[in-house]
Each structure stands twice: as C-alpha cells, then as structure tokens.
Short mmCIF file of C-alpha atoms in Angstrom, two decimals:
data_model
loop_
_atom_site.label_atom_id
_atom_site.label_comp_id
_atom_site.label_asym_id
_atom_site.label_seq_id
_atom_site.Cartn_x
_atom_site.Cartn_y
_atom_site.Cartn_z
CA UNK A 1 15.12 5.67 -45.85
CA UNK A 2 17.34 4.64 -43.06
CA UNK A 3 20.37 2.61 -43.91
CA UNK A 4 19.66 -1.13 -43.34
CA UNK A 5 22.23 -4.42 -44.10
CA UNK A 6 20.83 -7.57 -46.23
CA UNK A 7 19.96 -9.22 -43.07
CA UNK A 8 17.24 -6.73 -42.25
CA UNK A 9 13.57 -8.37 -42.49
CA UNK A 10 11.91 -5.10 -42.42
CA UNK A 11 12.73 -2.49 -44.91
CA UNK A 12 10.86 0.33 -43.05
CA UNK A 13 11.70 0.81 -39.03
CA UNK A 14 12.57 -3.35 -38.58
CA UNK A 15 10.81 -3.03 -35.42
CA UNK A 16 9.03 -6.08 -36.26
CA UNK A 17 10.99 -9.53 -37.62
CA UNK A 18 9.39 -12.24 -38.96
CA UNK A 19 9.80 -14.09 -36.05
CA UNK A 20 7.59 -12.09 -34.16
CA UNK A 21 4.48 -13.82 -32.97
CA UNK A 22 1.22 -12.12 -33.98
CA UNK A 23 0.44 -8.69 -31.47
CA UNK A 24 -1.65 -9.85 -28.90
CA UNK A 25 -5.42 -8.90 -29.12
CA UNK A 26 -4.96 -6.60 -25.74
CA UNK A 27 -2.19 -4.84 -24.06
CA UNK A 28 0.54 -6.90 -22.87
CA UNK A 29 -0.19 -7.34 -18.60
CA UNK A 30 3.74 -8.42 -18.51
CA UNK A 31 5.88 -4.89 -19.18
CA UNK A 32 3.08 -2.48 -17.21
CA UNK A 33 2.99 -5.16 -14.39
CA UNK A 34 7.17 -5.35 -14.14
CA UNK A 35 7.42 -1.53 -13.94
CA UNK A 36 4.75 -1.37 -11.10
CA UNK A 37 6.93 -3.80 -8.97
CA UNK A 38 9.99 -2.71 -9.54
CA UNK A 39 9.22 0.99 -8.80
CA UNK A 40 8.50 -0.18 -5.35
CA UNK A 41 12.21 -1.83 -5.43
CA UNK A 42 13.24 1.54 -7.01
CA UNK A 43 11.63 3.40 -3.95
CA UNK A 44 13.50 1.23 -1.69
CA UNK A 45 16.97 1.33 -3.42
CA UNK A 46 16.74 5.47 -3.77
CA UNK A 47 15.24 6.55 -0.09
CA UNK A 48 18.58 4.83 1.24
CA UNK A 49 20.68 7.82 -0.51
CA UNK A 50 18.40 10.28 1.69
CA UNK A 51 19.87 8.65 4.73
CA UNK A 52 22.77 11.49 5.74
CA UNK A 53 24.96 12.10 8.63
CA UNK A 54 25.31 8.48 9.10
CA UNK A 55 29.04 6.57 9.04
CA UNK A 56 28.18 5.17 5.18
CA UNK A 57 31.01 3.24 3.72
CA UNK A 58 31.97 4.46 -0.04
CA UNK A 59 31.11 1.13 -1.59
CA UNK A 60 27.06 1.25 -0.55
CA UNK A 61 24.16 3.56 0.42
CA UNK A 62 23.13 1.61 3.04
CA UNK A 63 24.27 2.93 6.38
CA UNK A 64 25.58 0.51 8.59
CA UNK A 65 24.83 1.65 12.04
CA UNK A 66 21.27 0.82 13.28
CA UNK A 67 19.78 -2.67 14.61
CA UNK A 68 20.24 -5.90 13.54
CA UNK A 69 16.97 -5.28 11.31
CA UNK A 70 18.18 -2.82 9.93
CA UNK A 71 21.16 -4.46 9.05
CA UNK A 72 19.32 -7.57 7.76
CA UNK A 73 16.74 -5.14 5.80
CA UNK A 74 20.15 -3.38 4.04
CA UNK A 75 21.94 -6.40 3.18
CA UNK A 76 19.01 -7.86 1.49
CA UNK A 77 18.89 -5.04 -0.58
CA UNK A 78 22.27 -5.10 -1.35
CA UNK A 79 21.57 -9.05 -2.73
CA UNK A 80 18.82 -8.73 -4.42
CA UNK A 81 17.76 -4.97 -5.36
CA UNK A 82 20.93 -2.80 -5.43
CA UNK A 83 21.87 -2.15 -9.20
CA UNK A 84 19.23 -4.28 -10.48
CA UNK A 85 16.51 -1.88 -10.66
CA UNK A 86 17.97 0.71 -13.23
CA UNK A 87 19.15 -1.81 -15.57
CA UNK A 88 15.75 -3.58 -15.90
CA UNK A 89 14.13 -0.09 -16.97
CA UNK A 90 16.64 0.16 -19.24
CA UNK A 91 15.81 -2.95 -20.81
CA UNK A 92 11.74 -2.18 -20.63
CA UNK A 93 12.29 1.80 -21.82
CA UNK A 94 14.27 -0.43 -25.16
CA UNK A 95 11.26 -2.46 -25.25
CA UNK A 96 8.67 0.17 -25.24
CA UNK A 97 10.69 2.23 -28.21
CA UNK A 98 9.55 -0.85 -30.06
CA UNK A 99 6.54 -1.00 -29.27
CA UNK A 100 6.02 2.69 -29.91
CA UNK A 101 7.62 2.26 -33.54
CA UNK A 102 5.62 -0.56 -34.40
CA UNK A 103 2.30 0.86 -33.30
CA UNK A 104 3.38 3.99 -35.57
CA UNK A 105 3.99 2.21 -38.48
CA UNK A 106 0.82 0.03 -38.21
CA UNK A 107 -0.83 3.17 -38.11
CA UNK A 108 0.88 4.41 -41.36
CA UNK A 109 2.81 7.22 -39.05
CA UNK A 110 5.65 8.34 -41.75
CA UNK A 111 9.03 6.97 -40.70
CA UNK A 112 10.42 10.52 -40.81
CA UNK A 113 7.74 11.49 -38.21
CA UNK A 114 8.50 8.16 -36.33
CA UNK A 115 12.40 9.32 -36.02
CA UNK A 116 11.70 12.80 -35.28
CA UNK A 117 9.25 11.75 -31.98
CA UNK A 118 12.35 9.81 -30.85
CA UNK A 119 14.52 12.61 -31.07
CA UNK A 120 12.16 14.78 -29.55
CA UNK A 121 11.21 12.68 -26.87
CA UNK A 122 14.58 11.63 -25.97
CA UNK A 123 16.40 15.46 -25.89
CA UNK A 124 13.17 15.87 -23.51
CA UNK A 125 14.03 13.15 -20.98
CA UNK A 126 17.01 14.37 -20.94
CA UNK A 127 15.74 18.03 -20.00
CA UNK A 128 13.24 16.60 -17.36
CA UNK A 129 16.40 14.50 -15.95
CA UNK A 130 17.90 17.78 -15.04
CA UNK A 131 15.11 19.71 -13.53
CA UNK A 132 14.49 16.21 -11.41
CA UNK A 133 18.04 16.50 -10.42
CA UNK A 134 18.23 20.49 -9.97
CA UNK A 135 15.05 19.92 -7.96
CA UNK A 136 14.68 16.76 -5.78
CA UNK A 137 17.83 13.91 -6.55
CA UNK A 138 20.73 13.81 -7.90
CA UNK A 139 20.59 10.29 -8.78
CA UNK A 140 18.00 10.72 -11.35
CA UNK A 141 18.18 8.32 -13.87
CA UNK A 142 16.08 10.11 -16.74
CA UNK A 143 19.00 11.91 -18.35
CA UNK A 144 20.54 8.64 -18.57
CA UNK A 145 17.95 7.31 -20.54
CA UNK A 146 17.63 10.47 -22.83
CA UNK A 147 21.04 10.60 -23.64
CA UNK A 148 21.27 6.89 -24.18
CA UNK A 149 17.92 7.06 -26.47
CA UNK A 150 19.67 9.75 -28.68
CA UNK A 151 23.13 8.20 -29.70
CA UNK A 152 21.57 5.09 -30.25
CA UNK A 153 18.38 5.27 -32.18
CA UNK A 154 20.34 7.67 -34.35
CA UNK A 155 23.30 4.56 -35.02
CA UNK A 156 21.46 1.43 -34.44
CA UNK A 157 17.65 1.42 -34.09
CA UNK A 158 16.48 0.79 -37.79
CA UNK A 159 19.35 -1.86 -38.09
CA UNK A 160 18.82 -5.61 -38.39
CA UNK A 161 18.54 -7.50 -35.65
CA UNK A 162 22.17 -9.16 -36.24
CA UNK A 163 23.81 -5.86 -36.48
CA UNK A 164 22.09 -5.20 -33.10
CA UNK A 165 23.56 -8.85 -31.38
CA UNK A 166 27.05 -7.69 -32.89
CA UNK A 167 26.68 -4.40 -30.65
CA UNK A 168 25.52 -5.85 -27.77
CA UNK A 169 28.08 -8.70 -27.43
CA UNK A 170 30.81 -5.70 -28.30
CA UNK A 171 29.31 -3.51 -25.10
CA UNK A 172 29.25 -6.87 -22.88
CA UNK A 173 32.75 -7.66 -23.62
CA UNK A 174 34.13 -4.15 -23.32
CA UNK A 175 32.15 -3.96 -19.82
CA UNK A 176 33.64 -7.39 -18.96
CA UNK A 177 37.37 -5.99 -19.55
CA UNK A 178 36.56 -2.54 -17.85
CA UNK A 179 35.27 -4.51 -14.81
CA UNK A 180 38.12 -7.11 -14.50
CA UNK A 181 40.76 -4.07 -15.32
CA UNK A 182 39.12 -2.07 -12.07
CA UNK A 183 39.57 -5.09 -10.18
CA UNK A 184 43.46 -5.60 -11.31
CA UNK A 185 43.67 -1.98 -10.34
CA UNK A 186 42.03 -1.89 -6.92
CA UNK A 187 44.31 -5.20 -6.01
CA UNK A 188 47.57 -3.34 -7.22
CA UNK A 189 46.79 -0.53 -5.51
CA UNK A 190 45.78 -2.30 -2.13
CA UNK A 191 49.32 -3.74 -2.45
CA UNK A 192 51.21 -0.95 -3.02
CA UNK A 193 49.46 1.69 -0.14
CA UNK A 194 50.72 1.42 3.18
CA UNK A 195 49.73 -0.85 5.90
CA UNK A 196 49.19 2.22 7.94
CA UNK A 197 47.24 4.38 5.49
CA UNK A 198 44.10 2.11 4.81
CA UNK A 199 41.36 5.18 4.83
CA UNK A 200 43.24 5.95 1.36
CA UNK A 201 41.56 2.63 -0.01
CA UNK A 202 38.36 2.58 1.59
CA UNK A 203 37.17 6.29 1.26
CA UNK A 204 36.47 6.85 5.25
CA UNK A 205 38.03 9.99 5.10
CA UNK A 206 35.74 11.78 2.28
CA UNK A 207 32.48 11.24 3.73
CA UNK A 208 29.42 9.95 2.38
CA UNK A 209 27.35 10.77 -1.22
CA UNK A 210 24.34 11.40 0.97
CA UNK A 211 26.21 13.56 3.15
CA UNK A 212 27.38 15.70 0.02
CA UNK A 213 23.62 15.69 -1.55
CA UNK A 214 21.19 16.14 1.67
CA UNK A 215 22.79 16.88 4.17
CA UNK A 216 23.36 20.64 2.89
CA UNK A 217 20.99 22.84 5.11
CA UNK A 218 20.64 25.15 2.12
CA UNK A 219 18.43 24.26 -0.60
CA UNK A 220 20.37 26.49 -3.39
CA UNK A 221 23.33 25.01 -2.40
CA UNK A 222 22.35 22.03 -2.29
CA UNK A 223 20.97 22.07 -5.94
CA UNK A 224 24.21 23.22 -7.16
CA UNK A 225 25.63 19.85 -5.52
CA UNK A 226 23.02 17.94 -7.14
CA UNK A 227 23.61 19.87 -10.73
CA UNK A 228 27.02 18.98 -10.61
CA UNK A 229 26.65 15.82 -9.38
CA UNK A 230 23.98 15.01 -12.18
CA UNK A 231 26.41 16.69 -14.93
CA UNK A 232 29.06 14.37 -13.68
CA UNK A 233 26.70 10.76 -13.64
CA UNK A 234 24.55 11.38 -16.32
CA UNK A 235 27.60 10.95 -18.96
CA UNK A 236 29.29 8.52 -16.99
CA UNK A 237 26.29 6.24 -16.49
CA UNK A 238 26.05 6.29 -20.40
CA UNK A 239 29.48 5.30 -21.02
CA UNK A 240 29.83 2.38 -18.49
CA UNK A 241 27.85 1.07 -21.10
CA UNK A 242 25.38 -0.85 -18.30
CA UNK A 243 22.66 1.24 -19.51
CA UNK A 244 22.75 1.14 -23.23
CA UNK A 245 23.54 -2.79 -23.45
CA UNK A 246 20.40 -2.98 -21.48
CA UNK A 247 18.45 -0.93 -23.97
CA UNK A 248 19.66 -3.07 -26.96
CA UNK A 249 18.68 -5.79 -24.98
CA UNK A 250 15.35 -4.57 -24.76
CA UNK A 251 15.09 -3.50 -28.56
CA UNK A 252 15.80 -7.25 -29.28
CA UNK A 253 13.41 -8.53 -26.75
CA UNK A 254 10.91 -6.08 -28.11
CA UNK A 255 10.90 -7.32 -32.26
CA UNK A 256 10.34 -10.80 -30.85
CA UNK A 257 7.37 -9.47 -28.60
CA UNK A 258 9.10 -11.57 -25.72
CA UNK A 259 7.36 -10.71 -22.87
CA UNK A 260 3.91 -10.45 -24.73
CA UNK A 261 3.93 -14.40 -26.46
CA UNK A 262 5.31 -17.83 -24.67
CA UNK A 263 7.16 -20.25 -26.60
CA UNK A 264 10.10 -17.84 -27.45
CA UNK A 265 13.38 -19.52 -28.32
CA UNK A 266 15.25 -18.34 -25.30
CA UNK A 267 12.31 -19.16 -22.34
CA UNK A 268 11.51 -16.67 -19.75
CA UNK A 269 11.48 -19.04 -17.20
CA UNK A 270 15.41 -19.48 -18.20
CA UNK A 271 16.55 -16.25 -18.01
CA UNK A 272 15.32 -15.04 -15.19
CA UNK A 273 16.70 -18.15 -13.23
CA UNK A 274 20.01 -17.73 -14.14
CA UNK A 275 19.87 -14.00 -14.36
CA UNK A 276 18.70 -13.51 -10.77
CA UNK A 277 21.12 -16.04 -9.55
CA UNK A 278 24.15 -14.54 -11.54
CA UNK A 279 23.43 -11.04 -9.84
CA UNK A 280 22.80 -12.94 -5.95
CA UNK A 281 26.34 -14.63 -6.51
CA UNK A 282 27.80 -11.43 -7.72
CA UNK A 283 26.63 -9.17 -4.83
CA UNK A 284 26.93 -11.90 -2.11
CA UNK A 285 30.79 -11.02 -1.16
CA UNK A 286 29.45 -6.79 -0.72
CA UNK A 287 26.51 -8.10 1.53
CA UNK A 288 28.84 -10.22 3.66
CA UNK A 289 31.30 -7.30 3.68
CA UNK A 290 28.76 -4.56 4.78
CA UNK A 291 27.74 -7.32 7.58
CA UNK A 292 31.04 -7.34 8.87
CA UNK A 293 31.94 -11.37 7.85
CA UNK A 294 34.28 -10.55 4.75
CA UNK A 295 36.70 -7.63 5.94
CA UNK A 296 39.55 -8.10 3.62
CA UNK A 297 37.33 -6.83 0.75
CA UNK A 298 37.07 -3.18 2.50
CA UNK A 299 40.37 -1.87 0.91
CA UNK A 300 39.16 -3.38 -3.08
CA UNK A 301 35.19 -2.82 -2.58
CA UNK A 302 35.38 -0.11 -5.04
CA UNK A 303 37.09 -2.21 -7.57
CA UNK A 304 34.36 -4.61 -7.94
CA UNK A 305 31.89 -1.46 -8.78
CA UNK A 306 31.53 -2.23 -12.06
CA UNK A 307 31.69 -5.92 -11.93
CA UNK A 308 28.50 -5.74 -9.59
CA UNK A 309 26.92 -3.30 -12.08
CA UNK A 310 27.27 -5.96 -15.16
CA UNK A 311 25.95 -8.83 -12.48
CA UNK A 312 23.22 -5.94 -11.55
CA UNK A 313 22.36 -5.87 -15.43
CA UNK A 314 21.23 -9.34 -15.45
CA UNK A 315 19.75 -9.51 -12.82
CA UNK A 316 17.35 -6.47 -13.94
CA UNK A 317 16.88 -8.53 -17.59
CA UNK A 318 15.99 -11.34 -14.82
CA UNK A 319 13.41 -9.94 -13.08
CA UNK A 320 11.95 -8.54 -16.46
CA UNK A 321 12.13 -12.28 -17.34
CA UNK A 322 9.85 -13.50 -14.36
CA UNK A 323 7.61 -10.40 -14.80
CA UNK A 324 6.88 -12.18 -18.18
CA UNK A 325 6.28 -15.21 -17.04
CA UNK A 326 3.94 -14.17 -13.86
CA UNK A 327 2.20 -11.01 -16.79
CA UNK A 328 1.96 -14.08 -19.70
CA UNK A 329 -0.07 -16.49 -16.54
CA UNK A 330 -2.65 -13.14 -15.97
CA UNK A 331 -2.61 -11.75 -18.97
CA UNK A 332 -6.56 -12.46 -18.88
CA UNK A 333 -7.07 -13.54 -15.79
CA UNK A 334 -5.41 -10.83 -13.66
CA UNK A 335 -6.67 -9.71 -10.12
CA UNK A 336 -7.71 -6.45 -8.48
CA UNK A 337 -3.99 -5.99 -7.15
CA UNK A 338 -2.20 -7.26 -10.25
CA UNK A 339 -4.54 -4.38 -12.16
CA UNK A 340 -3.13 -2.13 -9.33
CA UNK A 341 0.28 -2.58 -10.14
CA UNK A 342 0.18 -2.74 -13.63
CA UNK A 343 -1.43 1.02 -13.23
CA UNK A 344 1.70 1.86 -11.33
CA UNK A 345 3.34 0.57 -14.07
CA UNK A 346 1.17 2.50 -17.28
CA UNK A 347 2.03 5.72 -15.33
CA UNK A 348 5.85 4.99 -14.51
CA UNK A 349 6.95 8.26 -15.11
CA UNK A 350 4.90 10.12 -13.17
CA UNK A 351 5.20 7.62 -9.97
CA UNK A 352 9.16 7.59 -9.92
CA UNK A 353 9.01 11.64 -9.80
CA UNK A 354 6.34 11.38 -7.26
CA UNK A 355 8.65 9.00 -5.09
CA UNK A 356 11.18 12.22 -4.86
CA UNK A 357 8.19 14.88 -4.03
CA UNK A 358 7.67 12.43 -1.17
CA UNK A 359 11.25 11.56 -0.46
CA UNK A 360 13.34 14.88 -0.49
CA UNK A 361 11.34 17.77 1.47
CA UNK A 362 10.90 14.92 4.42
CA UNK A 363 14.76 13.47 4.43
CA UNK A 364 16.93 15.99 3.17
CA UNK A 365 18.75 18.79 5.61
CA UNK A 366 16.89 21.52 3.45
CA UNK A 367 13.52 20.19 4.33
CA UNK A 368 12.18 18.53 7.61
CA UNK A 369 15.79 16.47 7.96
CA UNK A 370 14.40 13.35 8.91
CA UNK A 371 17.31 11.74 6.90
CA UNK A 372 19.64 12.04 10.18
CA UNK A 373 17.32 10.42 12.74
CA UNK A 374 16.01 7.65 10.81
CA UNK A 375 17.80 4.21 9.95
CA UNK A 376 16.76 1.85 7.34
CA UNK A 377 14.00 0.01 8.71
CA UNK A 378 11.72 3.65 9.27
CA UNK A 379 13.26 4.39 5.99
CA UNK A 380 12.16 1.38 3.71
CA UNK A 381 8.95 2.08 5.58
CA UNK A 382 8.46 5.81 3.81
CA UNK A 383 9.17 4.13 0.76
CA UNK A 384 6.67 1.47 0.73
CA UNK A 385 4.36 4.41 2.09
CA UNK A 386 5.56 6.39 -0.58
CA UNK A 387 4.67 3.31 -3.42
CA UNK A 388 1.24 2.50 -1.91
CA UNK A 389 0.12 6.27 -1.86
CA UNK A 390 1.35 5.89 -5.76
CA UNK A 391 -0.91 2.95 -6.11
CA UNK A 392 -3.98 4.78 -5.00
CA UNK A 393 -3.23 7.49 -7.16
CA UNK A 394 -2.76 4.76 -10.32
CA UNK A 395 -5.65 3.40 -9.75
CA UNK A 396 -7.87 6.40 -9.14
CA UNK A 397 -6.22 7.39 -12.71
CA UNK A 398 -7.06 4.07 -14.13
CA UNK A 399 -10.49 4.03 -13.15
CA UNK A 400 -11.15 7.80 -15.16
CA UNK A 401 -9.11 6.84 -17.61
CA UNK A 402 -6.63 9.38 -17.12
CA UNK A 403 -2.57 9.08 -17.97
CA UNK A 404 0.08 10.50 -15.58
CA UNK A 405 0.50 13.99 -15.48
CA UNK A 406 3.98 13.28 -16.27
CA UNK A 407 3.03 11.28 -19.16
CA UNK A 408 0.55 13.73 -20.42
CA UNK A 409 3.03 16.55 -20.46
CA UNK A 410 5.78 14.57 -21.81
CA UNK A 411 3.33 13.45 -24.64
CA UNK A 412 2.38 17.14 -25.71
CA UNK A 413 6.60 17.99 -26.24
CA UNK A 414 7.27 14.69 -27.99
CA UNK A 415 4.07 14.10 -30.19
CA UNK A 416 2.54 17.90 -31.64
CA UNK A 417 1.55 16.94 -35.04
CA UNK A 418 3.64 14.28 -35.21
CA UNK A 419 1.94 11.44 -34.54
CA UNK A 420 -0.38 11.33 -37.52
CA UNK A 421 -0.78 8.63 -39.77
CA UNK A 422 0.27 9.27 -43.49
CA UNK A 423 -2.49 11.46 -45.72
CA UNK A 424 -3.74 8.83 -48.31
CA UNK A 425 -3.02 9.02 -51.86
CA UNK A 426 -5.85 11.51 -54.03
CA UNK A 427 -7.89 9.06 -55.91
CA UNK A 428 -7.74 8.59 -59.38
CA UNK A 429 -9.33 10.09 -62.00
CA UNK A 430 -12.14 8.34 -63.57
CA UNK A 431 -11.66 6.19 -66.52
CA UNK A 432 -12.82 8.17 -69.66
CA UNK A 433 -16.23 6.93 -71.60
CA UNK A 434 -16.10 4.94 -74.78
CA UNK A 435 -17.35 8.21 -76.58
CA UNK A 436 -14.56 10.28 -75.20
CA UNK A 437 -12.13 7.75 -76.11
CA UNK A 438 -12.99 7.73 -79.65
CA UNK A 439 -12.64 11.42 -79.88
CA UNK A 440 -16.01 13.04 -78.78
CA UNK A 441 -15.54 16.61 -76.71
CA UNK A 442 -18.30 17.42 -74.44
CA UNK A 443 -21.28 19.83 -75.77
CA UNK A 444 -20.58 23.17 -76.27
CA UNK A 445 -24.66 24.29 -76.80
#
C-alpha cells in the first residue's frame, strides 16, 4: 500500500475524492476535443522551428524578415500560442493519468499492476521521445513528459489532494523566484556590457536554433545535433518546473472530474478568462519587440524566458479551461466537426508524430529544404495542411473504430498482462449438513 497522510479520502490510488461528481454516463467530449485544437496550435508553434537560414532573433522562432503578413501571422503567435501549447498537454497528460487510475481501479485492476503500467508507460515515452528526436525534431516534447511522469507518480501520485496543493504552490513559487532572478540578471548584465558590444546580449552573433537543427545538409549529422540537443532540453524542460506544475495541476483537475461536470468550485469560465489574459499581458512586450515598437527589450529578451514560460503555463490551463466549457455545452449535442476534432484529439499521439513525418523531410536542409525559401505565412499554411490531412485520417479511424497506430503500439509496451482486473476470491466451501455436524461420516458400503 502506498504511503498516504490523514487527509487522504481514498485509501487505494486517491484518484477519486469525495468531491468528485458522479463519472459521466459517456466519455467526456471536453479533454479529446481540447487536444484536437490545440494540436493544430501545436502544428503552428513547431513548423516555425523548420524555418532555417533566416535572420531569427535568439528570443523567438519566428523569423522576422518576410511581409507584413507574415509579420502579423508571427506576432499573433507569439500572443496567443507560443508557450501555451506544451503546458496545456501537460496539464491534460496529468488529467488522463487520472482517469486511467480510476478506470483501473473501478475495474478491480490491482494497485501494484496500476503502478507498474505507469512506470512502464512513462520509461516508454521517454524512449519514443528520443527516437522522435533522433529522427524528425529536436523539440520533442515526449521525453519531457516521460521523465516528468516517472519522478512524480513515484513521490506524489497516491498522495492526498492537500499534499498535492502544497507541491504545486512550492513549484509556482520557486518558478516565480527563478523567473524574477533571470530578469535581475539579464538587467545587471545589460548594464554592465559595453555600449559597443550589444550582439553579446542579444545572441546575433550565434545564429539561430533552426539553423543548428535543419539547416545541416546531412541527415546523420544532423541527428547527432538533434540527440544532443534533445539530451540537453529534455532534463532542463523537467526542471524549470513549467511542465510538472502543469501535470499536478492536471492530477487535481482530474479527482474533481473538472472538465467532465459544471458547477465545480473554481468555474471554467473563470479560469480560462484570467488565464488567457495573464499569458496575452505577459507575451505582449516580446510581440511588440519582434515588431520592431519596443527595442530597448532586445538586450534583456532572454531574461524574461522563463517569466513568459510561467505566463505560457496559464495560459495552456486557460485554454484547457474554455475547452471545458465549449466540450461540457456539446457533450451530447456535438457536430460533425466537433466529432472531427475530438478524433484528433482520442489519437493525440499518433497526430503530433505525424505533424513531424510531414514537417521535417519537406523543411529541413536534409530533405527537400523548403525551410529556406518559405516565410511564415506558406509555413503556417503546411501546418494547417499538415492538421487537416490528420483530421481525415482521425476520422477515417473513428469511423472503423480503430486507435492510432501510435496508441496501439504504445498500449502493447505499457499494458501486457497488466491490465487485468483482480482474480476473485475461490468460493467457499459449503456449509456442512445437520447429520455431518452431529458426527455422521459418509458411507463407506
């Protein structure tokens, strides 16, 4: 039995609290339908990083060169999808471990067998994070996941839900002090680098990240750049802490079925207001400066990396939030294209590798090299290609039934014989007669 504190409502997994509302009587439209949309916002934010042998500035992917709509289409992004879209599936990858533990132990899965799918599944991610990145993109975001998944179902999943606030308010503040100590540090050192030496502060002289991870003609060196580079991020990404606070996040979400019932304490509606509008107001001085109006910020952009990743983190659990509200409104009244998406979204996996089949071999120097000649209005335009050909393919899946093929395959590592419920208890013996009880033996003739 996993260690649990006297606040714990649930002496098994504690996926579910009392306060849960009852399971709904179908699947929950409101998770499946967020993950459809937002891999389209994924597809956008990600084909950007494909975009080499342009003049990128350090502090964004978005090249700057191009017409005014591209410029228009890339600052946009930078307000409204830039390091939002990572954080949300953080926060709906924590939500689905809880559903996946509480449809276990309905089932009467053993809790041992419950832990040891997590474990499994996780160290998997992890593995299909590198061949993603050793293959197609560096900036996979699987291993992230995996590696988050690991260290903290083993500490914190079967915990009660206040140990869980304690831990989240702990990673918020520690991000809080990380991101106003890189922006003390990016302001001292503005002030103390000369006048005359400003490429020191803004990066110009060390090229761009796309330049580094496509724009290598050869493909095996190129995947060494993008091992490196994924043996580098993967870590880091999990101790900037962005990631797992958005997990926790999730888990808590999750036991309270928040995005599957209305009338939860802290409204949907709510949250994703003031989440959304937290991350706009956060990324609004990077916009301005990639459009030229705020030049001053140039030399400190870096600095306020992490500050826009915490904004970027609610913003994601915003979006999640009006993804509940909009799922919650169809849950049984949905239409042809919210069924679309929501197949996007049952098949998430699958769609966000497919997005790099489609993106890498046509953008990157190693395959046709379109990265160089297009700017980000032909660009956003592959990726909305690329999501649409993924929504064909969802539904066409849908419609037979059929999971992902990423899905699948990650279901056949994590599961084997795993995911069986509990054999019952041999019945009893029957109750001896009234003759045997008073001492009569059976007949020996």
């Amino acid at each position: 039995m996993p260690h649990t504190d006297s606040a714990s409502t649930n002496t098994s997994t504690n996926a579910s609290t009392n306060a849960a509302p009852p399971a709904p009587a179908r699947r929950a439209l409101a998770p499946d339908l967020a993950r459809g949309w937002m891999l389209l916002l994924i597809a956008i934010a990600n084909v950007s990083a494909y975009l080499w042998g342009h003049d990128t500035p350090l502090y964004t992917t978005h090249p700057p060169d191009g017409s005014a709509l591209d410029r228009a289409l890339s600052a946009l992004t930078i307000l409204f999808v830039d390091a939002r879209v990572y954080p949300m599936f953080a926060f709906l990858f924590g939500y689905g471990m809880v559903q996946f533990a509480r449809s276990r132990e309905t089932r009467g899965v053993p809790l041992a067998a419950v832990r040891g799918m997590f474990w499994r599944r996780h160290w998997w991610l992890l593995a299909f994070g590198f061949v993603h990145a050793a293959l197609l993109f560096a900036g996979d975001i699987l291993g992230a996941y995996g590696l988050a998944g690991l260290a903290l179902t083993a500490a914190l999943f079967w915990r009660s839900d206040r140990v869980l606030k304690f831990a989240t308010w702990t990673m918020f503040a520690l991000i809080a002090f990380g991101a106003v100590s890189l922006l003390g540090l990016g302001l001292l050192l503005n002030a103390l680098v000369p006048a005359d030496s400003p490429a020191l502060m803004t990066g110009a002289d060390f090229g761009s990240t796309a330049d580094m991870l496509n724009g290598v003609q050869g493909y095996g060196w190129a995947m060494l750049a993008r091992i490196g580079m994924w043996l580098v991020s993967t870590p880091a990404t999990v101790l900037s802490l962005v990631v797992p606070l958005c997990i926790l996040l999730g888990w808590l979400a999750g036991r309270h079925r928040w995005l599957e019932a209305a009338g939860a304490r802290i409204g949907l509606g709510a949250v994703a207001g003031w989440g959304i509008l937290v991350s706009t107001v956060a990324a609004a001085p990077t916009a301005l400066l990639y459009l030229g109006l705020l030049p001053a910020l140039e030399p400190v952009a870096w600095a306020t990396m992490l500050l826009n990743q915490l904004a970027g983190a609610a913003g994601g659990v915003g979006y999640a939030a009006l993804f509940g509200v909009i799922g919650l409104r169809l849950q049984y009244r949905a239409g042809a294209v919210s069924r679309a998406v929501a197949a996007v979204g049952k098949r998430s996996l699958s769609i966000y590798l497919l997005q790099s089949v489609v993106f890498a071999p046509l953008l990157a120097a190693w395959g046709f090299g379109l990265g160089s000649r297009v700017n980000t209005a032909a660009a956003f335009g592959i990726a909305l290609g690329a999501w649409l050909l993924s929504l064909i393919l969802a539904v066409i899946l849908e419609r037979r039934g059929a999971r992902g093929p990423a899905e699948v395959l990650l279901r056949r590592l994590t599961y084997a014989r795993l995911d069986e419920p509990a054999a019952p208890l041999p019945a009893a013996p029957p109750a001896p007669s009234a003759a045997r009880t008073a001492g009569d033996t059976p007949s020996t003739r």
